[in-house]
Amino acid sequence: MAPPVLEIRNATKVYRTSGGFLSPKKEVVALQDYSLTIDREPASITTIAGESGSGKTTLANVVLGFTPLTSGQILFHGQDLATMNRRQLLHYRRNVQAVFQDPFGVYNPFYRIEHVFHTVIRHFKLADSESQMRDMIEEALNVVGLHGVDVLRKYPHQLSGGQRQRIMMARVYLIKPEVIVADEPVSMVDASLRAAILEAMLGLRDELGVSFLYITHDLSTAYQVGDRINILYQGSVAETGTTVQVIDQPQHPYVQLLVESVPAPDPSEKWDTEIELPDEEVLRSATSTGCRFYPRCPQRMDRCLEALPPLYDIDGRGHEAACYLYEDEAQMAPAP
Amino acid sequence: MAETPAEQVKRRQRKVLEVRNLRVHYETPTGDVIAVAGIDFDLYDGETLGLVGESGSGKSTAAYGILKLVQPPGRIVDGDVTLDGDELVHMSDSNFRQIRWTKLALIPQGAMNSLNPTMRVHRQITDAIEAHEGKQDKETLRERVLELFRMVGLPQRVYNMFPHELSGGMKQRVCIAMGIALHPTVVIADESTSALDVVVQRVVAQTMLRVKQALGVSMIMIGHDMGLMAQMVDRIAVMYAGKLVEVAPVETIFDEPMHPYSQVLIESIPSLKERKPLKITEGITHDPRNPPPGCIFQLRCPYVMERCRSDAPPLRELLARHEVACHLYNDDGSLIEDATMEAAS
């Protein structure tokens, strides 16, 4: 069987501060023993969700090769990112593209929109002639629901945030990568315009077979478009499964709290419970050995302090939670 | 003592804040950007009004206009704001300074940048109190600050801390504590929870609800998160391109939005209940320096008619407590005859 497009094996990223005159050296584990597989077929949208500090942006940075892993591997078609030579790296970068959060900062305000496309076509030598180039650009814009005449001759400031983000998607479409890392692509775009970006993602997945790592803190958009979801808590996976499984029936106490906290857009369904947060220092002293959620967990056991709980299979269909509550009823998930 | 329902109803009929034809412009070399294009609304005693709209719709600018905090190149061009009988827009700065904090307070967006990083938390609060009430006995002040902390759920040790030692949620609570320190009549909360993680956001939102209940203040909540609005406010005012397009009780806005823009806004709320097909709307907006004649939503409106391109629809009360600015409706709230609503289904 062909190796998966992208495989992350036991990835760990530790940030170290060098320590100053009075401040001691510190270590922050941003990502701990994280594994993920994206298969070649079918193309999928995998959501990586979590709060700030959960490690989701670190994950994007290591997959895009911006920062090396402390330990573990990232394999692209079975080849380790860390051992690639220049040519292979170029190939990797072409096939693993990024769409970032801020659709305002990625454009050079002096150039018209068409410049974005011309640059990428020249750089990767995608077209042989002017007319081929024009056709390619038009096709890419159509995939994300735009038309060349409307946008190409415009300057970035003349477009809405939603249009700019879709143009980034169209740019990525030209390169026809296998994986797109989308880091909070809709969080800076107004709610009424988000749907068009999400729709463009679905289009790329279904028509071009591009897989997405959709990194977000927003469970509701993930619920609308995501296939699988990974919920991170302080650097490790709390729960994973299909998006519908995890959000409809969350198992991990943290994920239950998270789903419960999303305000329901329905005035007839007001909050009827109060949520409490423990004190700050309790959170900061989170143990480095046991479960990271221990200080906040309503169902904690002594057991949880001993070691980080592995992922337990809940239902035999790929729904897994890293919590000792499911130790007895579940078979341990097979190691990847 | 808790008030009886009858008392509450009576109180809810009293207007504490009246905004009339408020206009705020920002000056640019190529002409004024009309950020707030003449809006009218009332805030009733004890209620929470949600002011919603997308970025650039003028919702924050409107709030800053009420608070007289509009900075150049922005300026208030026209309008009257009346708070408990006092006219604010034309009031002298020295008189207005007396009202700020004591009658009208702001809980700012991004508490990260609104606290002085060189001052301990208690100093920031006592400064505000002393600026209005004069020097006070240290012990009394300390008691007051700690009482405020209890209300917003901050631990005592925060008293002596610096802002950088606090998490985002705690900073936001310090800002809430400052906002209510002098028992204002009206509090304006500008996206007060939007930078927080969802669990923390919920805790802070609960704190705000509790504090509001306990003090009986009236509140204007500015935001774009419709989920949060559904949980927290009594009425919603929808803003688009500097104008109010619809004002109604929160249940009405969610169940039966009348203005086409409100309909788009409600339909585009992602839900955790069902996976529904995405509803796509185009986002071409006009140049804010040069709005087209007629309705401000005409470029995006699926039901646009000839009339919309020439006459701007005024905000009219079509049903009880339900104001809409749209030509699609008759004065009694029914659809006009030649409305092309097929796209509505």
XYZ file of C-alpha atoms in Angstrom:
681
model
C 0.000 0.000 0.000
C 1.246 3.436 -0.863
C 2.311 5.504 2.118
C -0.061 8.288 3.194
C 0.406 11.785 1.799
C 1.347 13.195 5.127
C 2.140 11.378 8.303
C 3.150 12.934 11.571
C 4.754 10.461 13.958
C 5.177 11.159 17.645
C 5.972 14.777 16.998
C 7.231 16.733 19.995
C 8.220 20.361 19.996
C 9.830 21.927 23.038
C 10.589 25.634 23.114
C 13.471 26.534 25.392
C 14.229 29.991 26.675
C 17.904 30.568 27.151
C 17.391 32.131 30.562
C 18.680 35.531 31.520
C 20.514 37.148 34.369
C 17.771 36.490 36.890
C 15.337 34.320 35.005
C 15.940 30.595 35.027
C 15.911 28.505 31.884
C 12.434 27.422 30.995
C 11.005 24.733 28.812
C 7.602 24.880 27.206
C 6.261 21.738 25.649
C 4.173 23.098 22.801
C 3.434 19.793 21.175
C 3.755 16.416 22.819
C 3.926 13.062 21.120
C 1.494 14.032 18.406
C 0.586 11.693 15.575
C -1.640 12.246 12.571
C -2.132 10.549 9.224
C -3.615 12.103 6.112
C -4.395 9.453 3.543
C -4.069 9.995 -0.172
C -7.602 8.860 -0.888
C -10.106 10.234 -0.264
C -9.067 13.856 0.217
C -10.236 15.140 3.553
C -10.476 18.170 5.795
C -8.887 17.459 9.152
C -9.640 20.060 11.788
C -7.094 20.838 14.475
C -8.942 22.708 17.203
C -7.957 24.010 20.586
C -7.645 27.147 22.675
C -4.699 29.522 22.604
C -1.597 27.733 23.781
C -2.888 24.330 22.784
C -0.167 23.905 20.167
C -2.232 24.190 17.030
C -0.144 26.930 15.450
C 3.050 25.116 16.456
C 1.711 22.174 14.528
C 1.190 24.356 11.456
C 4.711 25.721 11.792
C 6.361 22.312 11.974
C 4.337 20.914 9.086
C 5.231 23.919 6.935
C 8.864 23.446 7.869
C 9.239 26.810 9.598
C 10.655 25.244 12.696
C 12.220 21.805 13.265
C 10.781 19.185 15.567
C 12.471 18.394 18.840
C 11.731 14.722 18.289
C 9.495 12.670 16.043
C 9.039 12.685 12.294
C 7.009 14.302 9.575
C 6.754 12.001 6.567
C 5.623 13.125 3.128
C 4.874 10.107 0.957
C 6.990 8.155 3.381
C 9.969 10.460 3.249
C 11.161 12.281 6.338
C 11.049 16.073 6.088
C 14.211 16.340 8.177
C 16.319 14.326 5.723
C 15.139 15.947 2.490
C 17.657 17.611 0.205
C 17.091 20.969 -1.465
C 15.228 19.610 -4.453
C 13.024 17.407 -2.388
C 12.281 20.299 -0.046
C 11.236 22.461 -2.991
C 8.947 19.676 -4.112
C 7.558 19.400 -0.582
C 6.926 23.137 -0.312
C 5.140 23.133 -3.600
C 2.875 20.317 -2.508
C 2.194 21.494 1.016
C 0.853 25.021 0.752
C -0.409 27.448 3.349
C -3.319 29.844 3.708
C -2.889 32.178 6.636
C -5.190 33.953 9.028
C -4.733 37.529 7.876
C -6.008 38.202 4.343
C -4.819 41.797 4.649
C -1.160 41.311 5.463
C -0.284 38.824 2.722
C -0.761 41.252 -0.178
C 1.643 43.886 -1.361
C -0.613 46.949 -1.531
C 1.294 48.419 -4.509
C 0.435 45.626 -6.899
C -2.811 44.645 -8.529
C -4.363 41.290 -7.664
C -3.139 39.730 -10.925
C 0.440 40.124 -9.691
C -0.153 37.403 -7.109
C -1.022 34.940 -9.874
C 1.680 36.037 -12.315
C 4.353 35.614 -9.672
C 3.352 32.115 -8.744
C 2.942 31.014 -12.373
C 6.383 32.329 -13.279
C 8.046 30.948 -10.194
C 6.770 27.431 -10.689
C 6.794 27.719 -14.520
C 3.175 26.642 -14.702
C 2.237 28.137 -18.073
C 3.835 28.155 -21.529
C 1.979 31.114 -22.983
C 0.089 34.227 -22.050
C -3.226 32.794 -23.115
C -2.665 29.598 -21.181
C -1.845 31.715 -18.154
C -5.066 33.693 -18.538
C -7.124 30.521 -18.799
C -5.454 29.019 -15.761
C -6.118 32.091 -13.657
C -9.748 32.275 -14.746
C -10.260 28.609 -13.957
C -8.713 28.986 -10.506
C -10.867 32.008 -9.720
C -13.992 30.170 -10.827
C -13.257 27.347 -8.395
C -13.500 29.820 -5.514
C -16.532 31.568 -6.987
C -14.875 34.686 -8.437
C -14.431 36.094 -11.925
C -11.262 37.531 -13.400
C -12.875 40.663 -14.780
C -14.135 41.558 -11.333
C -10.940 41.231 -9.376
C -7.725 40.904 -11.387
C -7.195 44.580 -12.164
C -8.114 45.686 -8.673
C -5.853 46.557 -5.780
C -6.059 44.565 -2.565
C -7.750 47.372 -0.619
C -10.624 47.386 -3.085
C -11.687 43.879 -2.131
C -13.383 42.530 0.962
C -11.558 40.262 3.394
C -13.587 37.314 2.170
C -12.619 37.931 -1.453
C -8.958 38.324 -0.580
C -8.974 35.060 1.320
C -10.639 33.304 -1.621
C -7.996 34.716 -3.960
C -5.395 33.107 -1.700
C -7.290 29.841 -2.146
C -7.293 30.359 -5.921
C -3.554 31.011 -5.865
C -3.055 27.768 -4.024
C -5.289 26.003 -6.551
C -2.934 27.009 -9.375
C -0.094 25.186 -7.688
C -2.323 22.138 -7.208
C -0.757 20.991 -3.942
C -1.690 17.789 -2.176
C -2.107 19.377 1.228
C -3.139 22.864 2.327
C -2.425 24.027 5.844
C -5.115 26.618 6.577
C -4.350 28.441 9.812
C -7.525 30.209 11.026
C -8.515 31.150 7.456
C -11.908 32.588 8.393
C -11.351 34.134 11.798
C -10.670 37.631 10.453
C -13.492 37.564 7.932
C -17.014 38.736 8.670
C -19.537 36.048 9.469
C -21.716 36.700 6.439
C -18.726 36.159 4.117
C -17.206 33.092 5.776
C -19.418 30.637 3.958
C -17.816 31.458 0.602
C -14.342 30.600 1.909
C -15.510 27.368 3.480
C -17.282 26.519 0.240
C -14.020 27.134 -1.650
C -12.298 24.658 0.675
C -14.957 22.048 -0.041
C -14.533 22.731 -3.762
C -10.787 22.186 -3.636
C -11.253 18.981 -1.676
C -13.901 17.498 -3.949
C -12.756 18.703 -7.350
C -9.010 18.691 -6.965
C -8.511 16.147 -4.221
C -6.638 18.520 -1.939
C -6.531 17.588 1.731
C -6.686 20.281 4.376
C -5.278 20.723 7.826
C -7.871 23.203 9.028
C -6.516 24.885 12.115
C -9.081 26.813 14.112
C -10.463 27.668 17.515
C -13.971 27.838 16.137
C -15.838 24.568 16.550
C -18.908 25.722 14.669
C -17.201 26.258 11.310
C -15.302 23.008 11.798
C -18.619 21.293 12.375
C -19.897 22.589 9.042
C -16.998 21.475 6.825
C -14.627 19.172 8.713
C -14.282 15.446 8.133
C -12.146 14.469 11.101
C -11.254 16.560 14.094
C -8.381 16.568 16.570
C -8.930 18.555 19.720
C -5.695 19.624 21.351
C -5.246 20.593 24.950
C -1.880 21.999 26.005
C 0.077 20.227 23.323
C -1.515 16.827 23.180
C -4.639 15.338 21.691
C -7.591 15.223 24.080
C -10.027 13.682 21.645
C -10.192 12.684 18.013
C -12.799 11.227 15.704
C -15.125 12.312 12.951
C -16.262 15.891 13.509
C -19.860 14.873 14.018
C -19.002 12.115 16.532
C -16.785 14.359 18.614
C -19.027 17.417 18.704
C -22.316 15.544 19.102
C -20.984 13.167 21.737
C -17.856 14.570 23.339
C -16.192 12.091 25.697
C -13.156 13.816 27.165
C -14.101 16.106 30.099
C -12.258 19.020 28.483
C -14.031 18.590 25.175
C -17.349 18.345 26.991
C -16.586 21.662 28.693
C -15.501 23.186 25.394
C -18.591 22.156 23.452
C -20.813 23.197 26.342
C -19.213 26.671 26.375
C -19.964 27.555 22.779
C -22.852 30.020 23.030
C -25.942 28.634 21.304
C -27.218 31.094 18.685
C -30.746 30.675 19.960
C -32.285 33.065 22.487
C -34.754 30.424 23.649
C -31.899 28.249 24.822
C -30.142 30.359 27.402
C -27.290 29.147 29.552
C -28.666 27.491 32.642
C -25.463 26.328 34.281
C -22.527 28.247 35.644
C -19.015 27.282 34.655
C -16.191 27.856 37.104
C -12.517 28.201 36.333
C -9.917 27.258 38.930
C -7.300 29.724 40.059
C -4.567 30.796 37.761
C -1.652 29.231 39.635
C -3.390 25.903 39.750
C -3.473 25.982 35.979
C 0.109 27.074 35.590
C 1.364 24.331 37.850
C -0.157 21.744 35.521
C 1.833 18.588 35.987
C 4.337 17.683 33.362
C 3.873 13.974 33.902
C 0.171 13.305 34.215
C -2.888 14.494 32.365
C -2.655 18.173 31.488
C -6.294 18.718 32.233
C -6.038 17.362 35.786
C -6.268 20.739 37.598
C -9.528 21.640 35.863
C -11.068 18.218 35.523
C -14.324 17.565 37.376
C -13.758 13.808 37.183
C -10.086 13.592 38.070
C -8.615 10.521 39.712
C -5.252 9.907 41.398
C -4.386 7.769 38.453
C -4.371 10.816 36.177
C -1.273 12.235 37.858
C 0.885 9.208 37.079
C 1.207 9.467 33.322
C -0.335 11.192 30.341
C -3.318 9.041 29.382
C -3.048 7.425 25.939
C -5.867 7.599 23.407
C -8.560 5.027 24.150
C -10.887 3.832 21.438
C -14.467 4.649 22.418
C -16.629 2.984 19.828
C -14.375 0.950 17.562
C -14.960 3.434 14.751
C -12.054 5.747 15.283
C -13.489 7.921 18.038
C -10.716 8.181 20.630
C -10.287 10.103 23.855
C -7.166 10.534 25.974
C -8.793 9.911 29.319
C -8.536 7.103 31.880
C -12.317 7.127 32.230
C -12.422 5.001 29.097
C -9.621 2.652 30.019
C -11.823 -0.248 31.058
C -14.422 -0.152 28.365
C -12.073 0.333 25.477
C -9.272 -1.410 23.771
C -6.205 0.742 23.614
C -5.896 2.348 20.232
C -3.320 0.522 18.152
C -0.094 2.414 17.775
C 0.158 4.096 14.391
C -34.013 43.656 47.466
C -35.311 42.094 44.311
C -37.907 44.135 42.481
C -41.313 42.748 41.635
C -42.125 41.951 38.006
C -44.487 44.916 37.882
C -41.736 47.239 39.085
C -39.394 45.779 36.538
C -41.837 46.303 33.690
C -42.308 49.896 34.740
C -38.580 50.480 34.960
C -38.072 48.899 31.570
C -40.303 51.537 30.009
C -38.116 54.413 31.109
C -35.549 55.568 28.562
C -32.122 56.152 30.063
C -30.289 56.921 26.846
C -31.671 58.496 23.698
C -29.552 58.723 20.579
C -30.860 60.933 17.774
C -29.372 61.344 14.316
C -25.834 60.613 15.468
C -23.324 61.131 12.643
C -19.616 60.459 12.876
C -17.230 61.050 9.966
C -13.561 60.277 9.511
C -11.656 62.787 7.469
C -9.441 61.428 4.688
C -7.607 63.255 1.873
C -10.160 62.006 -0.636
C -13.266 62.913 1.319
C -15.019 62.017 4.540
C -15.659 58.387 5.360
C -19.150 58.256 6.764
C -18.750 55.787 9.603
C -22.037 56.487 11.350
C -24.655 57.943 9.041
C -27.302 59.297 11.364
C -28.634 56.640 13.740
C -31.487 56.775 16.230
C -32.117 54.424 19.106
C -33.161 54.317 22.745
C -31.832 52.342 25.664
C -34.328 51.472 28.355
C -33.653 51.211 32.056
C -32.128 47.867 33.011
C -32.005 46.418 29.525
C -29.104 45.120 27.472
C -29.041 46.229 23.872
C -26.796 44.371 21.445
C -25.286 46.452 18.660
C -24.209 44.050 15.911
C -22.723 44.375 12.459
C -19.654 43.365 10.526
C -16.290 45.057 10.787
C -16.471 48.542 9.380
C -20.220 48.835 9.933
C -19.639 51.634 12.421
C -20.797 49.893 15.566
C -17.715 50.736 17.626
C -17.575 54.252 16.203
C -21.196 54.788 17.242
C -20.332 53.744 20.785
C -17.285 55.987 20.867
C -19.483 58.791 19.591
C -21.839 58.340 22.531
C -18.864 58.309 24.890
C -17.348 61.348 23.122
C -14.144 59.369 22.640
C -13.945 59.768 18.859
C -10.351 60.694 18.045
C -9.250 62.846 15.102
C -9.411 62.446 12.137
C -12.852 61.342 13.303
C -15.419 63.825 14.527
C -19.043 63.939 15.575
C -20.747 65.839 12.775
C -24.270 65.941 14.085
C -26.673 64.401 16.553
C -27.976 64.488 20.104
C -27.314 62.004 22.854
C -29.370 62.354 26.003
C -28.458 60.431 29.125
C -30.888 60.738 32.020
C -31.894 64.201 30.859
C -28.380 65.503 30.160
C -27.439 66.327 26.586
C -23.946 64.919 25.984
C -22.758 65.913 22.517
C -22.711 69.641 23.178
C -21.697 69.398 26.822
C -18.376 70.962 27.792
C -15.457 68.606 28.267
C -15.092 69.407 31.952
C -18.732 68.643 32.632
C -18.546 65.506 30.555
C -15.578 64.272 32.543
C -17.832 64.245 35.606
C -20.298 61.999 33.838
C -17.784 59.556 32.426
C -17.394 56.610 34.847
C -20.167 57.851 37.163
C -23.011 57.724 34.671
C -21.510 56.321 31.487
C -18.700 53.796 31.522
C -16.830 51.776 28.924
C -15.589 48.217 29.141
C -13.091 48.283 26.284
C -12.222 45.764 23.600
C -8.960 43.911 24.131
C -8.345 44.462 27.812
C -4.720 43.709 26.984
C -4.052 47.286 25.959
C -6.384 49.195 28.191
C -4.600 48.802 31.501
C -1.542 50.815 32.436
C 1.333 48.311 32.524
C 3.292 50.267 35.125
C 0.514 50.517 37.691
C -0.652 47.872 40.103
C -4.238 46.777 39.521
C -5.667 48.403 42.647
C -4.095 51.758 41.791
C -5.825 51.834 38.413
C -9.189 51.371 40.062
C -8.644 53.688 43.031
C -7.344 56.393 40.697
C -10.639 56.385 38.856
C -12.598 56.478 42.117
C -10.524 59.298 43.606
C -10.599 61.348 40.440
C -14.360 61.545 40.834
C -14.942 61.442 44.555
C -11.791 63.063 45.854
C -9.161 61.652 48.207
C -10.319 58.886 50.431
C -9.203 56.866 53.368
C -6.922 54.025 52.247
C -8.788 51.332 54.143
C -12.159 52.378 52.684
C -10.748 52.312 49.196
C -9.229 48.902 49.752
C -12.556 47.563 50.933
C -14.295 48.994 47.885
C -11.815 47.476 45.478
C -12.038 44.092 47.161
C -15.828 44.278 47.036
C -15.585 44.932 43.292
C -13.234 41.961 42.960
C -15.774 39.747 44.718
C -18.457 40.879 42.315
C -16.472 40.045 39.218
C -14.953 36.912 40.728
C -11.329 37.984 41.026
C -9.198 36.590 43.856
C -7.880 39.046 46.462
C -4.265 38.613 45.490
C -4.876 40.373 42.172
C -5.034 43.578 44.265
C -1.287 43.996 44.268
C -0.484 42.524 40.895
C 0.604 44.184 37.680
C -1.470 43.722 34.514
C 1.169 41.512 32.853
C 0.788 38.981 35.644
C -2.854 38.396 34.770
C -4.380 36.147 32.147
C -6.605 37.616 29.429
C -9.780 36.607 31.253
C -8.598 38.205 34.499
C -7.613 41.444 32.752
C -11.050 41.549 31.220
C -12.559 41.189 34.689
C -10.392 44.017 35.998
C -11.835 46.155 33.201
C -15.352 45.110 34.173
C -14.565 45.997 37.794
C -13.334 49.434 36.698
C -16.382 49.930 34.521
C -18.797 49.383 37.394
C -16.673 50.974 40.144
C -18.732 54.159 40.272
C -22.146 52.563 39.697
C -22.780 54.034 36.259
C -26.272 54.197 34.787
C -25.107 52.929 31.411
C -22.207 50.621 30.574
C -20.958 50.187 27.013
C -19.109 46.911 26.457
C -17.127 46.928 23.224
C -16.380 43.352 22.059
C -15.448 42.680 25.662
C -15.033 38.957 25.306
C -14.057 38.467 21.693
C -10.325 37.943 22.283
C -10.842 35.187 24.844
C -10.883 31.413 24.513
C -14.360 30.005 24.387
C -14.409 28.578 27.923
C -12.975 31.766 29.431
C -15.325 33.811 27.282
C -18.262 31.997 28.741
C -17.058 32.571 32.297
C -16.500 36.291 31.669
C -19.882 36.585 29.944
C -21.532 34.981 32.970
C -19.731 37.459 35.204
C -21.067 40.344 33.152
C -24.611 39.001 33.306
C -24.375 38.546 37.069
C -22.915 41.991 37.689
C -25.519 43.607 35.466
C -28.273 41.848 37.353
C -26.852 42.828 40.735
C -26.368 46.507 39.891
C -29.338 46.942 37.578
C -27.287 48.884 35.057
C -28.358 49.334 31.458
C -25.902 48.059 28.924
C -24.981 48.388 25.269
C -23.082 45.344 24.104
C -21.165 45.669 20.880
C -20.128 42.525 19.085
C -20.338 40.281 16.089
C -20.785 36.904 17.770
C -24.481 36.159 17.321
C -24.274 33.188 19.688
C -23.099 35.409 22.497
C -25.763 37.976 21.642
C -28.478 35.326 21.838
C -27.310 34.480 25.339
C -26.826 37.950 26.703
C -29.004 40.689 25.284
C -32.679 41.704 25.412
C -32.842 43.637 22.158
C -30.649 43.751 19.077
C -29.861 46.676 16.806
C -28.383 45.571 13.474
C -26.013 47.995 11.829
C -24.893 47.987 8.206
C -22.562 50.549 6.620
C -23.207 53.207 9.235
C -26.979 52.822 9.408
C -29.318 50.899 11.655
C -31.309 48.541 9.454
C -33.338 46.700 12.090
C -34.023 46.999 15.818
C -36.072 44.342 17.615
C -36.188 42.016 20.643
C -33.537 39.311 20.391
C -36.057 36.485 19.907
C -37.672 38.342 17.018
C -34.371 38.948 15.256
C -33.502 35.262 15.473
C -36.953 33.920 14.580
C -38.264 36.443 12.097
C -35.632 38.844 10.841
C -37.256 41.247 8.387
C -34.431 43.220 6.813
C -32.628 41.261 4.070
C -29.272 41.939 5.734
C -30.478 40.646 9.102
C -31.721 37.556 7.272
C -28.253 36.995 5.798
C -26.703 37.541 9.205
C -28.968 35.000 10.898
C -28.654 32.431 8.110
C -24.882 32.564 8.137
C -24.579 31.644 11.821
C -22.870 28.273 11.927
C -24.613 25.870 14.225
C -23.380 23.000 16.356
C -26.736 21.315 15.940
C -26.918 20.461 12.288
C -24.688 20.452 9.262
C -26.492 22.626 6.825
C -25.474 23.699 3.352
C -23.433 26.872 3.410
C -25.327 30.023 2.563
C -23.185 32.184 0.344
C -23.579 35.914 -0.010
C -21.477 38.249 -2.070
C -19.489 40.834 -0.257
C -19.234 43.794 -2.586
C -19.785 46.940 -0.588
C -19.834 50.525 -1.692
C -17.107 53.113 -1.157
C -17.828 54.520 2.322
C -16.771 57.986 1.140
C -19.383 58.017 -1.531
C -22.427 55.945 -0.625
C -24.905 55.405 -3.477
C -28.239 57.220 -3.314
C -31.006 55.096 -1.891
C -30.646 52.077 0.357
C -27.148 51.292 1.672
C -27.697 47.542 1.224
C -28.746 47.727 -2.458
C -25.478 46.280 -3.824
C -25.836 43.069 -1.826
C -29.598 42.819 -1.524
C -31.246 39.855 -3.267
C -34.598 41.690 -3.445
C -33.390 45.058 -4.669
C -36.059 47.127 -6.460
C -36.021 50.289 -8.561
C -37.067 52.363 -5.603
C -34.136 51.175 -3.466
C -31.704 52.849 -5.831
C -33.180 56.295 -5.358
C -34.883 56.563 -1.936
C -33.170 55.640 1.303
C -35.681 53.691 3.426
C -36.165 55.223 6.878
C -36.215 53.114 10.043
C -39.939 52.556 10.705
C -41.714 50.747 13.522
C -43.577 48.147 11.473
C -44.655 45.819 14.244
C -44.713 46.425 17.988
C -41.137 47.101 19.157
C -39.834 46.044 15.749
C -38.202 48.709 13.586
C -36.990 47.982 10.059
C -35.486 50.169 7.325
C -36.651 48.476 4.128
C -38.961 49.264 1.218
C -40.170 45.665 1.051
C -42.727 46.247 3.777
C -45.885 48.291 4.138
C -46.426 50.369 7.246
C -48.299 47.510 8.909
C -45.409 45.108 8.405
C -46.945 43.183 5.487
C -44.969 42.637 2.290
C -45.654 45.108 -0.489
C -47.461 43.651 -3.468
C -44.825 43.719 -6.164
C -42.041 42.412 -3.922
C -39.988 39.765 -5.655
C -39.511 37.373 -2.802
C -38.967 34.175 -4.750
C -35.336 34.232 -3.748
C -36.511 34.197 -0.140
C -37.650 30.603 -0.096
